[in-house]
Amino acid sequence: EAQVTQNPRYLITVTGKKLTVTCSQNMNHEYMSWYRQDPGLGLRQIYYSMNVEVTDKGDVPEGYKVSRKEKRNFPLILESPSPNQTSLYFCASRYNTGELFFGEGSRLTVL
Amino acid sequence: GESVGLHLPTLSVQEGDNSIINCAYSNSASDYFIWYKQESGKGPQFIIDIRSNMDKRQGQRVTVLLNKTVKHLSLQIAATQPGDSAVYFCAENDSSYKLIFGSGTRLLVRP
C-alpha cells in the first residue's frame, strides 16, 4: 500500500530535549516536505527536499533541521524543542509535480 | 505576499443537499489547484485537482470549478453525506514546487 509513515504519532517532551520525528514513503517520490498545522494558521511549510541531499527552508524553518540521506526518509529534528513548537506535524511526499500524499500526523507537546 | 484564502470558515448543510466550498487565490501565476479533505485526527487526503487550462473537472460526487478571471476556486459535493464532514483545504501551485494552502473550511453535515 502506498503510504507516508511518520513516527511517533504522539509525543510529550520537555523543553530542550532533542527529538526526531521520522518520515518514510514507499512511493519513490523525489519531493518530501514537513508542515506544521496550528489552529487558525493552516498548514505551514517547515522544510522541503527536492531529492536526496537537497533540502531547503520553507516558511517556518526556525528551530528545525532535516536531512535527506535516502530517498525514502526525511526526518525532522528538533535540537532544542521549545513550547512554541507544540503543534501537529505532517510529512508529505510527491513526484516533483502533482498531488501531495500526507502522513497521518504527529502531535507534539513541549512542556 | 501571495496567499490562498477561503470565504467561509464553517459550512453547515443538511444531509442529501449539495455543498459548495469556495476559495480565493491571489497568485495569477498559479497553474495547478488541489482540494484536500482532512478528517479529525487524520492527515489531509487528496480529493480532486485541476489545472489552469481547464475550468471544470468532475470526480465521483465532487466537481471543482476554476474561474481564472476572478481567481476563484470552488468545490461542489453532490448529495452530501455524514462521511463528508471534515475540514476542506484548497491549495495552489505555481511554477515552483511550493504548494500554498488555504486555512480551511469546516463542513458539518446535519442528519
CSV table of C-alpha atoms in Angstrom, one decimal, chain A:
chain,number,residue,atom,x,y,z
A,1,GLU,CA,0.0,0.0,0.0
A,2,ALA,CA,1.3,3.4,-1.0
A,3,GLN,CA,1.8,5.5,2.1
A,4,VAL,CA,3.7,8.1,4.1
A,5,THR,CA,4.6,6.8,7.6
A,6,GLN,CA,5.6,9.1,10.4
A,7,ASN,CA,6.6,8.3,14.0
A,8,PRO,CA,5.8,8.9,16.7
A,9,ARG,CA,2.2,9.8,16.3
A,10,TYR,CA,2.0,11.4,19.7
A,11,LEU,CA,4.9,12.7,21.9
A,12,ILE,CA,5.1,14.7,25.0
A,13,THR,CA,8.5,16.1,25.8
A,14,VAL,CA,10.2,18.8,27.8
A,15,THR,CA,12.0,22.0,26.7
A,16,GLY,CA,15.5,21.4,25.4
A,17,LYS,CA,15.3,17.6,25.0
A,18,LYS,CA,16.3,16.8,21.4
A,19,LEU,CA,13.8,14.7,19.4
A,20,THR,CA,13.4,13.4,16.0
A,21,VAL,CA,10.2,12.7,14.1
A,22,THR,CA,10.8,10.1,11.3
A,23,CYS,CA,9.1,10.1,8.0
A,24,SER,CA,9.2,7.4,5.4
A,25,GLN,CA,7.5,7.0,2.0
A,26,ASN,CA,7.3,3.9,-0.2
A,27,MET,CA,6.3,5.6,-3.5
A,28,ASN,CA,9.8,6.5,-4.7
A,29,HIS,CA,8.8,10.2,-4.6
A,30,GLU,CA,11.5,12.8,-5.2
A,31,TYR,CA,9.9,15.5,-3.2
A,32,MET,CA,9.3,15.4,0.5
A,33,SER,CA,8.1,18.1,2.9
A,34,TRP,CA,7.3,18.9,6.5
A,35,TYR,CA,4.4,21.0,7.6
A,36,ARG,CA,3.1,22.1,10.9
A,37,GLN,CA,-0.6,22.7,11.5
A,38,ASP,CA,-1.8,25.2,14.1
A,39,PRO,CA,-5.4,26.4,14.8
A,40,GLY,CA,-6.2,29.4,12.6
A,41,LEU,CA,-2.9,29.2,10.8
A,42,GLY,CA,-3.4,26.3,8.5
A,43,LEU,CA,-0.6,24.2,7.1
A,44,ARG,CA,2.8,26.0,7.1
A,45,GLN,CA,5.8,24.5,5.4
A,46,ILE,CA,8.9,24.0,7.6
A,47,TYR,CA,11.4,22.4,5.2
A,48,TYR,CA,11.3,20.5,1.9
A,49,SER,CA,13.5,18.3,-0.1
A,50,MET,CA,13.6,18.1,-3.9
A,51,ASN,CA,15.7,14.9,-3.8
A,52,VAL,CA,18.5,13.1,-1.9
A,53,GLU,CA,20.9,15.5,-0.3
A,54,VAL,CA,18.8,18.5,-1.4
A,55,THR,CA,16.9,20.4,1.3
A,56,ASP,CA,15.6,23.9,1.6
A,57,LYS,CA,13.8,26.1,4.0
A,58,GLY,CA,10.1,26.6,3.9
A,59,ASP,CA,8.1,29.4,5.6
A,60,VAL,CA,8.8,28.5,9.3
A,61,PRO,CA,12.2,26.7,9.5
A,62,GLU,CA,13.5,28.2,12.7
A,63,GLY,CA,14.2,25.6,15.4
A,64,TYR,CA,14.1,22.7,13.0
A,65,LYS,CA,16.6,20.7,11.0
A,66,VAL,CA,16.1,18.0,8.4
A,67,SER,CA,18.2,15.6,6.4
A,68,ARG,CA,17.7,13.6,3.2
A,69,LYS,CA,20.3,10.9,3.1
A,70,GLU,CA,18.0,8.4,1.4
A,71,LYS,CA,15.1,8.9,-1.0
A,72,ARG,CA,12.5,7.3,1.2
A,73,ASN,CA,13.3,9.0,4.5
A,74,PHE,CA,13.1,12.6,5.6
A,75,PRO,CA,13.4,13.0,9.4
A,76,LEU,CA,12.5,16.2,11.2
A,77,ILE,CA,14.9,17.1,14.0
A,78,LEU,CA,14.2,19.5,16.9
A,79,GLU,CA,17.6,20.1,18.5
A,80,SER,CA,16.2,22.0,21.5
A,81,PRO,CA,12.4,22.0,21.5
A,82,SER,CA,10.5,24.9,22.9
A,83,PRO,CA,6.8,25.2,23.9
A,84,ASN,CA,6.1,27.2,20.7
A,85,GLN,CA,6.9,24.1,18.8
A,86,THR,CA,3.9,22.4,20.3
A,87,SER,CA,1.9,21.5,17.2
A,88,LEU,CA,0.6,18.9,14.8
A,89,TYR,CA,3.2,17.9,12.3
A,90,PHE,CA,2.7,16.4,8.8
A,91,CYS,CA,5.1,14.8,6.5
A,92,ALA,CA,4.2,14.7,2.8
A,93,SER,CA,5.7,13.5,-0.4
A,94,ARG,CA,5.0,13.6,-4.2
A,95,TYR,CA,6.7,13.3,-7.5
A,96,ASN,CA,8.1,16.7,-8.4
A,97,THR,CA,4.7,17.9,-9.5
A,98,GLY,CA,1.1,16.7,-8.7
A,99,GLU,CA,-0.7,15.9,-5.5
A,100,LEU,CA,0.9,15.6,-2.2
A,101,PHE,CA,0.5,12.5,-0.1
A,102,PHE,CA,0.3,13.1,3.6
A,103,GLY,CA,1.2,11.1,6.6
A,104,GLU,CA,-1.2,10.7,9.5
A,105,GLY,CA,0.4,13.4,11.6
A,106,SER,CA,2.5,13.6,14.7
A,107,ARG,CA,1.1,15.5,17.6
A,108,LEU,CA,3.9,17.0,19.6
A,109,THR,CA,3.6,18.7,23.0
A,110,VAL,CA,6.6,20.5,24.5
A,111,LEU,CA,6.3,21.3,28.2
